[in-house]
Amino acid sequence: MFKVSQEMRLNTQAATSAATSVSGSSGSGLDGNSPEEGGIFGRYQRTPDADAYPSETPRVYVAPELTDAGKVQLLHFPSGAVRVNSPLGFIIKRNGVKGNFEVRVEGPSGQPIQPVRQQQLDPERFQIDCQLAAGAGLYKVHIKCNSVTLPRSPFIIVAIAGAPESIEGKPASSSVPTLDSDASRVQSRGLGLSHVSLVERNEFTVDCGQAGSNMLLVGVLGQRGPSEEVVVRHLGRGIHRVTYRVCDPGDYILVVKWGEEHVPGSPFSLSAD
């Protein structure tokens, strides 16, 4: 803090000597204006509020912790169609991400599904359970962590009506033989995997040439039921061309399987505007 006034002296003796050597002694008048030879005297006057300090209480701003929602994993989430009125259960694994999870399930008509039970199994895992009791169609599972939406949320679940046939009280077994194939080696590409047109047919190709021997299964399901038209044509050497057509705007689920296994990226979530 400054006092009421503050004295200040500037030593100009060296500058004066240099000026004298160039122009000679000219009696600049510095000697008579300063308390000591070769210097300039000045005074600093304090302003009225020079020592004033803020009177407000200091504020501490705490920013929310950043959440990397991309690290969160879903375990045992259904990858295929499930039956209506069947229980839905899966596990959220936080993988070190801190915060609280918010899970909301929507039925085919957009109504919320209640209750959605959340149970902490350990510091890293949470069990989510609910009942798909709102009829057949597309269910959406919205998941947030610290109000940050997880990538690919909402997650789509296809619920179908009916029950598997049985003989003498025993579940019916599949008649499809087990074949030597690897669905992870199937490659799919085309605009029909990401964009849905209501005007013309949608198309994409599936290359199964390096995936062994099996059957290619394709289905498109919307809020009003299956797609009006799905055509799979084998072009040779394991390459298939798939075309499908939809007429109603809304959300669709596109399933592509090589035998009993989903190909990479399936099921695909699509939207037609």
mmCIF file of C-alpha atoms in Angstrom:
data_model
loop_
_atom_site.group_PDB
_atom_site.id
_atom_site.type_symbol
_atom_site.label_atom_id
_atom_site.label_comp_id
_atom_site.label_asym_id
_atom_site.label_seq_id
_atom_site.Cartn_x
_atom_site.Cartn_y
_atom_site.Cartn_z
ATOM 1 C CA MET A 1 0.000 0.000 0.000
ATOM 2 C CA PHE A 2 1.108 3.534 -0.721
ATOM 3 C CA LYS A 3 1.199 6.319 1.866
ATOM 4 C CA VAL A 4 -0.591 9.600 1.320
ATOM 5 C CA SER A 5 2.288 10.658 -0.922
ATOM 6 C CA GLN A 6 5.383 8.998 -2.291
ATOM 7 C CA GLU A 7 8.620 10.760 -3.293
ATOM 8 C CA MET A 8 10.381 9.796 -6.504
ATOM 9 C CA ARG A 9 13.853 10.846 -7.797
ATOM 10 C CA LEU A 10 15.203 10.180 -11.271
ATOM 11 C CA ASN A 11 18.983 10.242 -11.801
ATOM 12 C CA THR A 12 19.635 12.120 -15.025
ATOM 13 C CA GLN A 13 23.283 12.920 -14.359
ATOM 14 C CA ALA A 14 24.567 10.525 -17.014
ATOM 15 C CA ALA A 15 22.119 11.872 -19.596
ATOM 16 C CA THR A 16 23.040 15.463 -18.704
ATOM 17 C CA SER A 17 26.776 14.752 -19.105
ATOM 18 C CA ALA A 18 26.170 13.228 -22.543
ATOM 19 C CA ALA A 19 24.112 16.201 -23.653
ATOM 20 C CA THR A 20 26.787 18.604 -22.348
ATOM 21 C CA SER A 21 29.527 16.886 -24.347
ATOM 22 C CA VAL A 22 27.586 17.435 -27.562
ATOM 23 C CA SER A 23 26.185 20.924 -27.188
ATOM 24 C CA GLY A 24 28.325 22.286 -24.351
ATOM 25 C CA SER A 25 27.133 23.648 -21.082
ATOM 26 C CA SER A 26 23.987 25.586 -21.768
ATOM 27 C CA GLY A 27 22.538 25.966 -18.258
ATOM 28 C CA SER A 28 19.560 23.689 -18.745
ATOM 29 C CA GLY A 29 18.113 24.773 -15.435
ATOM 30 C CA LEU A 30 18.122 21.288 -13.931
ATOM 31 C CA ASP A 31 20.441 22.313 -11.127
ATOM 32 C CA GLY A 32 18.007 24.885 -9.860
ATOM 33 C CA ASN A 33 14.917 22.677 -10.098
ATOM 34 C CA SER A 34 16.095 19.586 -8.250
ATOM 35 C CA PRO A 35 17.118 19.045 -4.639
ATOM 36 C CA GLU A 36 20.426 17.568 -5.723
ATOM 37 C CA GLU A 37 22.533 18.116 -8.790
ATOM 38 C CA GLY A 38 21.782 15.961 -11.828
ATOM 39 C CA GLY A 39 18.399 14.697 -10.606
ATOM 40 C CA ILE A 40 14.673 15.409 -10.973
ATOM 41 C CA PHE A 41 12.378 15.357 -8.006
ATOM 42 C CA GLY A 42 8.763 14.258 -8.255
ATOM 43 C CA ARG A 43 5.909 13.313 -5.951
ATOM 44 C CA TYR A 44 3.285 10.621 -6.363
ATOM 45 C CA GLN A 45 -0.103 11.514 -4.935
ATOM 46 C CA ARG A 46 -2.291 8.608 -3.881
ATOM 47 C CA THR A 47 -5.785 8.522 -5.351
ATOM 48 C CA PRO A 48 -8.662 8.186 -2.879
ATOM 49 C CA ASP A 49 -9.411 4.526 -3.817
ATOM 50 C CA ALA A 50 -5.843 3.333 -4.423
ATOM 51 C CA ASP A 51 -5.944 1.004 -1.407
ATOM 52 C CA ALA A 52 -9.562 -0.054 -1.776
ATOM 53 C CA TYR A 53 -10.249 -3.800 -1.794
ATOM 54 C CA PRO A 54 -13.392 -5.594 -3.055
ATOM 55 C CA SER A 55 -15.968 -5.864 -0.318
ATOM 56 C CA GLU A 56 -17.858 -8.798 -1.925
ATOM 57 C CA THR A 57 -17.473 -12.305 -0.576
ATOM 58 C CA PRO A 58 -15.092 -14.345 -2.789
ATOM 59 C CA ARG A 59 -16.889 -16.824 -5.039
ATOM 60 C CA VAL A 60 -15.585 -20.275 -5.918
ATOM 61 C CA TYR A 61 -16.921 -21.770 -9.139
ATOM 62 C CA VAL A 62 -16.956 -25.565 -9.340
ATOM 63 C CA ALA A 63 -17.254 -27.019 -12.860
ATOM 64 C CA PRO A 64 -18.954 -30.399 -13.285
ATOM 65 C CA GLU A 65 -16.672 -33.349 -13.864
ATOM 66 C CA LEU A 66 -16.199 -34.159 -17.532
ATOM 67 C CA THR A 67 -17.876 -37.423 -18.543
ATOM 68 C CA ASP A 68 -16.461 -39.583 -21.339
ATOM 69 C CA ALA A 69 -19.643 -41.487 -22.174
ATOM 70 C CA GLY A 70 -17.860 -43.367 -24.947
ATOM 71 C CA LYS A 71 -16.109 -45.573 -22.372
ATOM 72 C CA VAL A 72 -19.374 -46.999 -21.002
ATOM 73 C CA GLN A 73 -20.226 -50.540 -22.142
ATOM 74 C CA LEU A 74 -23.503 -52.449 -22.319
ATOM 75 C CA LEU A 75 -23.234 -56.144 -21.476
ATOM 76 C CA HIS A 76 -25.801 -58.819 -22.388
ATOM 77 C CA PHE A 77 -27.906 -56.311 -24.340
ATOM 78 C CA PRO A 78 -30.261 -58.229 -26.705
ATOM 79 C CA SER A 79 -28.966 -58.219 -30.277
ATOM 80 C CA GLY A 80 -31.979 -59.884 -31.893
ATOM 81 C CA ALA A 81 -35.743 -59.869 -31.630
ATOM 82 C CA VAL A 82 -37.358 -60.710 -28.285
ATOM 83 C CA ARG A 83 -40.882 -61.799 -27.396
ATOM 84 C CA VAL A 84 -43.523 -59.401 -26.125
ATOM 85 C CA ASN A 85 -44.000 -59.487 -22.328
ATOM 86 C CA SER A 86 -40.525 -60.957 -21.883
ATOM 87 C CA PRO A 87 -38.150 -59.432 -19.310
ATOM 88 C CA LEU A 88 -35.393 -57.133 -20.504
ATOM 89 C CA GLY A 89 -32.128 -57.296 -18.584
ATOM 90 C CA PHE A 90 -28.655 -55.991 -19.299
ATOM 91 C CA ILE A 91 -25.623 -54.598 -17.464
ATOM 92 C CA ILE A 92 -24.042 -51.147 -17.672
ATOM 93 C CA LYS A 93 -20.267 -51.210 -17.101
ATOM 94 C CA ARG A 94 -18.855 -47.775 -16.315
ATOM 95 C CA ASN A 95 -15.139 -48.568 -17.075
ATOM 96 C CA GLY A 96 -13.926 -45.873 -14.716
ATOM 97 C CA VAL A 97 -16.445 -43.205 -15.769
ATOM 98 C CA LYS A 98 -17.773 -41.405 -12.700
ATOM 99 C CA GLY A 99 -21.334 -40.239 -12.314
ATOM 100 C CA ASN A 100 -24.930 -41.400 -12.154
ATOM 101 C CA PHE A 101 -26.774 -43.294 -14.875
ATOM 102 C CA GLU A 102 -30.255 -42.432 -16.098
ATOM 103 C CA VAL A 103 -32.108 -45.169 -18.010
ATOM 104 C CA ARG A 104 -35.430 -44.565 -19.747
ATOM 105 C CA VAL A 105 -37.333 -47.083 -21.907
ATOM 106 C CA GLU A 106 -39.943 -46.065 -24.514
ATOM 107 C CA GLY A 107 -42.578 -48.377 -25.931
ATOM 108 C CA PRO A 108 -43.575 -48.621 -29.618
ATOM 109 C CA SER A 109 -45.965 -45.670 -29.355
ATOM 110 C CA GLY A 110 -43.540 -43.531 -27.344
ATOM 111 C CA GLN A 111 -45.041 -44.193 -23.921
ATOM 112 C CA PRO A 112 -42.567 -44.695 -21.038
ATOM 113 C CA ILE A 113 -42.133 -48.230 -19.697
ATOM 114 C CA GLN A 114 -42.336 -48.443 -15.913
ATOM 115 C CA PRO A 115 -40.759 -49.520 -13.733
ATOM 116 C CA VAL A 116 -37.115 -49.584 -14.838
ATOM 117 C CA ARG A 117 -35.137 -51.099 -11.973
ATOM 118 C CA GLN A 118 -31.468 -50.264 -11.491
ATOM 119 C CA GLN A 119 -29.304 -52.303 -9.105
ATOM 120 C CA GLN A 120 -25.622 -51.724 -8.412
ATOM 121 C CA LEU A 121 -23.771 -55.041 -8.557
ATOM 122 C CA ASP A 122 -20.357 -53.582 -7.750
ATOM 123 C CA PRO A 123 -18.600 -50.205 -8.169
ATOM 124 C CA GLU A 124 -18.258 -50.835 -11.917
ATOM 125 C CA ARG A 125 -21.503 -52.604 -12.914
ATOM 126 C CA PHE A 126 -25.226 -51.810 -12.769
ATOM 127 C CA GLN A 127 -28.033 -54.278 -13.537
ATOM 128 C CA ILE A 128 -31.007 -52.846 -15.490
ATOM 129 C CA ASP A 129 -34.334 -54.725 -15.574
ATOM 130 C CA CYS A 130 -37.789 -53.980 -16.992
ATOM 131 C CA GLN A 131 -40.692 -55.709 -18.759
ATOM 132 C CA LEU A 132 -41.489 -55.263 -22.464
ATOM 133 C CA ALA A 133 -45.256 -55.221 -21.975
ATOM 134 C CA ALA A 134 -46.400 -52.508 -24.401
ATOM 135 C CA GLY A 135 -47.009 -54.734 -27.422
ATOM 136 C CA ALA A 136 -44.977 -55.650 -30.478
ATOM 137 C CA GLY A 137 -42.775 -53.083 -32.173
ATOM 138 C CA LEU A 138 -39.641 -51.024 -31.581
ATOM 139 C CA TYR A 139 -38.573 -50.222 -28.036
ATOM 140 C CA LYS A 140 -36.037 -47.457 -27.400
ATOM 141 C CA VAL A 141 -33.622 -47.531 -24.454
ATOM 142 C CA HIS A 142 -32.261 -44.059 -23.625
ATOM 143 C CA ILE A 143 -29.144 -44.037 -21.412
ATOM 144 C CA LYS A 144 -27.357 -40.982 -19.997
ATOM 145 C CA CYS A 145 -24.405 -40.561 -17.638
ATOM 146 C CA ASN A 146 -24.269 -37.221 -15.826
ATOM 147 C CA SER A 147 -26.830 -35.919 -18.359
ATOM 148 C CA VAL A 148 -24.492 -36.901 -21.232
ATOM 149 C CA THR A 149 -26.132 -39.216 -23.775
ATOM 150 C CA LEU A 150 -24.230 -42.407 -24.544
ATOM 151 C CA PRO A 151 -23.089 -42.905 -28.147
ATOM 152 C CA ARG A 152 -25.711 -44.752 -30.260
ATOM 153 C CA SER A 153 -28.404 -44.026 -27.675
ATOM 154 C CA PRO A 154 -31.317 -44.677 -27.954
ATOM 155 C CA PHE A 155 -30.654 -48.398 -28.323
ATOM 156 C CA ILE A 156 -33.290 -50.296 -30.294
ATOM 157 C CA ILE A 157 -35.005 -53.524 -29.229
ATOM 158 C CA VAL A 158 -37.393 -55.377 -31.524
ATOM 159 C CA ALA A 159 -40.294 -57.110 -29.754
ATOM 160 C CA ILE A 160 -42.390 -59.598 -31.721
ATOM 161 C CA ALA A 161 -45.686 -61.224 -30.838
ATOM 162 C CA GLY A 162 -46.316 -64.924 -30.307
ATOM 163 C CA ALA A 163 -44.378 -67.715 -28.651
ATOM 164 C CA PRO A 164 -42.098 -70.429 -30.040
ATOM 165 C CA GLU A 165 -43.847 -73.636 -30.954
ATOM 166 C CA SER A 166 -43.323 -76.668 -28.771
ATOM 167 C CA ILE A 167 -43.920 -80.379 -29.022
ATOM 168 C CA GLU A 168 -45.143 -82.240 -25.908
ATOM 169 C CA GLY A 169 -44.139 -79.344 -23.693
ATOM 170 C CA LYS A 170 -40.578 -79.154 -24.997
ATOM 171 C CA PRO A 171 -39.246 -76.103 -26.852
ATOM 172 C CA ALA A 172 -38.922 -76.580 -30.567
ATOM 173 C CA SER A 173 -35.345 -77.062 -31.698
ATOM 174 C CA SER A 174 -33.901 -75.334 -34.732
ATOM 175 C CA SER A 175 -33.741 -77.370 -37.910
ATOM 176 C CA VAL A 176 -30.936 -75.210 -39.342
ATOM 177 C CA PRO A 177 -27.701 -77.219 -39.397
ATOM 178 C CA THR A 178 -24.532 -75.823 -37.869
ATOM 179 C CA LEU A 179 -22.257 -74.592 -40.673
ATOM 180 C CA ASP A 180 -18.639 -73.492 -40.712
ATOM 181 C CA SER A 181 -18.880 -69.721 -41.046
ATOM 182 C CA ASP A 182 -17.583 -66.493 -39.504
ATOM 183 C CA ALA A 183 -20.016 -63.564 -39.559
ATOM 184 C CA SER A 184 -17.303 -61.127 -38.434
ATOM 185 C CA ARG A 185 -15.709 -61.409 -41.879
ATOM 186 C CA VAL A 186 -18.845 -60.296 -43.719
ATOM 187 C CA GLN A 187 -18.576 -56.834 -45.301
ATOM 188 C CA SER A 188 -21.622 -54.681 -46.030
ATOM 189 C CA ARG A 189 -21.732 -51.328 -47.765
ATOM 190 C CA GLY A 190 -24.199 -49.045 -49.451
ATOM 191 C CA LEU A 191 -26.472 -46.060 -48.889
ATOM 192 C CA GLY A 192 -29.330 -48.299 -47.751
ATOM 193 C CA LEU A 193 -27.479 -49.026 -44.498
ATOM 194 C CA SER A 194 -27.578 -45.408 -43.328
ATOM 195 C CA HIS A 195 -30.294 -43.597 -45.302
ATOM 196 C CA VAL A 196 -33.901 -44.549 -45.995
ATOM 197 C CA SER A 197 -35.794 -43.195 -48.986
ATOM 198 C CA LEU A 198 -39.582 -43.242 -49.120
ATOM 199 C CA VAL A 199 -39.645 -42.524 -52.861
ATOM 200 C CA GLU A 200 -37.523 -45.296 -54.328
ATOM 201 C CA ARG A 201 -36.048 -48.653 -53.376
ATOM 202 C CA ASN A 202 -33.115 -48.694 -50.939
ATOM 203 C CA GLU A 203 -30.095 -50.801 -51.806
ATOM 204 C CA PHE A 204 -26.865 -52.133 -50.306
ATOM 205 C CA THR A 205 -24.479 -55.021 -50.943
ATOM 206 C CA VAL A 206 -23.212 -57.753 -48.630
ATOM 207 C CA ASP A 207 -19.951 -59.570 -49.361
ATOM 208 C CA CYS A 208 -19.829 -63.008 -47.693
ATOM 209 C CA GLY A 209 -17.081 -64.425 -49.890
ATOM 210 C CA GLN A 210 -14.574 -64.688 -47.013
ATOM 211 C CA ALA A 211 -17.095 -65.691 -44.309
ATOM 212 C CA GLY A 212 -17.494 -69.398 -45.023
ATOM 213 C CA SER A 213 -20.705 -71.211 -45.882
ATOM 214 C CA ASN A 214 -24.078 -70.120 -44.504
ATOM 215 C CA MET A 215 -27.329 -68.313 -45.314
ATOM 216 C CA LEU A 216 -27.826 -64.549 -45.509
ATOM 217 C CA LEU A 217 -30.907 -63.382 -43.587
ATOM 218 C CA VAL A 218 -32.189 -59.799 -43.963
ATOM 219 C CA GLY A 219 -35.201 -58.157 -42.338
ATOM 220 C CA VAL A 220 -36.527 -54.598 -42.001
ATOM 221 C CA LEU A 221 -39.019 -53.763 -39.238
ATOM 222 C CA GLY A 222 -40.812 -50.478 -38.644
ATOM 223 C CA GLN A 223 -43.353 -49.243 -36.149
ATOM 224 C CA ARG A 224 -46.171 -50.668 -38.282
ATOM 225 C CA GLY A 225 -44.525 -54.011 -38.916
ATOM 226 C CA PRO A 226 -42.131 -55.552 -41.446
ATOM 227 C CA SER A 227 -41.038 -53.791 -44.631
ATOM 228 C CA GLU A 228 -43.336 -54.147 -47.633
ATOM 229 C CA GLU A 229 -40.534 -55.567 -49.757
ATOM 230 C CA VAL A 230 -37.112 -57.098 -49.100
ATOM 231 C CA VAL A 231 -35.244 -58.771 -51.965
ATOM 232 C CA VAL A 232 -31.916 -60.590 -51.612
ATOM 233 C CA ARG A 233 -30.178 -61.553 -54.839
ATOM 234 C CA HIS A 234 -26.957 -63.560 -55.036
ATOM 235 C CA LEU A 235 -24.649 -62.082 -57.667
ATOM 236 C CA GLY A 236 -21.998 -64.801 -57.381
ATOM 237 C CA ARG A 237 -18.787 -65.338 -55.406
ATOM 238 C CA GLY A 238 -20.596 -64.700 -52.120
ATOM 239 C CA ILE A 239 -21.739 -61.183 -53.053
ATOM 240 C CA HIS A 240 -25.404 -60.332 -52.447
ATOM 241 C CA ARG A 241 -27.425 -57.314 -53.485
ATOM 242 C CA VAL A 242 -30.232 -56.372 -51.083
ATOM 243 C CA THR A 243 -33.088 -54.014 -51.939
ATOM 244 C CA TYR A 244 -35.960 -53.020 -49.672
ATOM 245 C CA ARG A 245 -38.818 -50.571 -49.766
ATOM 246 C CA VAL A 246 -40.671 -48.679 -47.026
ATOM 247 C CA CYS A 247 -43.657 -46.354 -47.345
ATOM 248 C CA ASP A 248 -44.138 -44.790 -43.907
ATOM 249 C CA PRO A 249 -41.883 -42.241 -42.173
ATOM 250 C CA GLY A 250 -40.454 -43.216 -38.798
ATOM 251 C CA ASP A 251 -37.770 -45.375 -37.226
ATOM 252 C CA TYR A 252 -36.707 -48.711 -38.662
ATOM 253 C CA ILE A 253 -34.427 -51.522 -37.599
ATOM 254 C CA LEU A 254 -32.433 -53.357 -40.289
ATOM 255 C CA VAL A 255 -31.144 -56.798 -39.311
ATOM 256 C CA VAL A 256 -28.506 -58.585 -41.395
ATOM 257 C CA LYS A 257 -27.416 -62.055 -40.235
ATOM 258 C CA TRP A 258 -25.013 -64.610 -41.620
ATOM 259 C CA GLY A 259 -26.641 -67.747 -40.311
ATOM 260 C CA GLU A 260 -27.462 -67.175 -36.637
ATOM 261 C CA GLU A 261 -24.942 -64.354 -36.122
ATOM 262 C CA HIS A 262 -25.230 -60.633 -36.831
ATOM 263 C CA VAL A 263 -22.814 -59.195 -39.367
ATOM 264 C CA PRO A 264 -20.661 -56.228 -38.199
ATOM 265 C CA GLY A 265 -22.895 -53.207 -37.559
ATOM 266 C CA SER A 266 -26.159 -55.166 -37.366
ATOM 267 C CA PRO A 267 -28.768 -54.348 -36.239
ATOM 268 C CA PHE A 268 -28.738 -50.985 -38.044
ATOM 269 C CA SER A 269 -30.913 -48.143 -36.707
ATOM 270 C CA LEU A 270 -32.504 -46.134 -39.544
ATOM 271 C CA SER A 271 -34.894 -43.238 -39.770
ATOM 272 C CA ALA A 272 -37.132 -42.237 -42.673
ATOM 273 C CA ASP A 273 -38.353 -38.634 -42.788
#
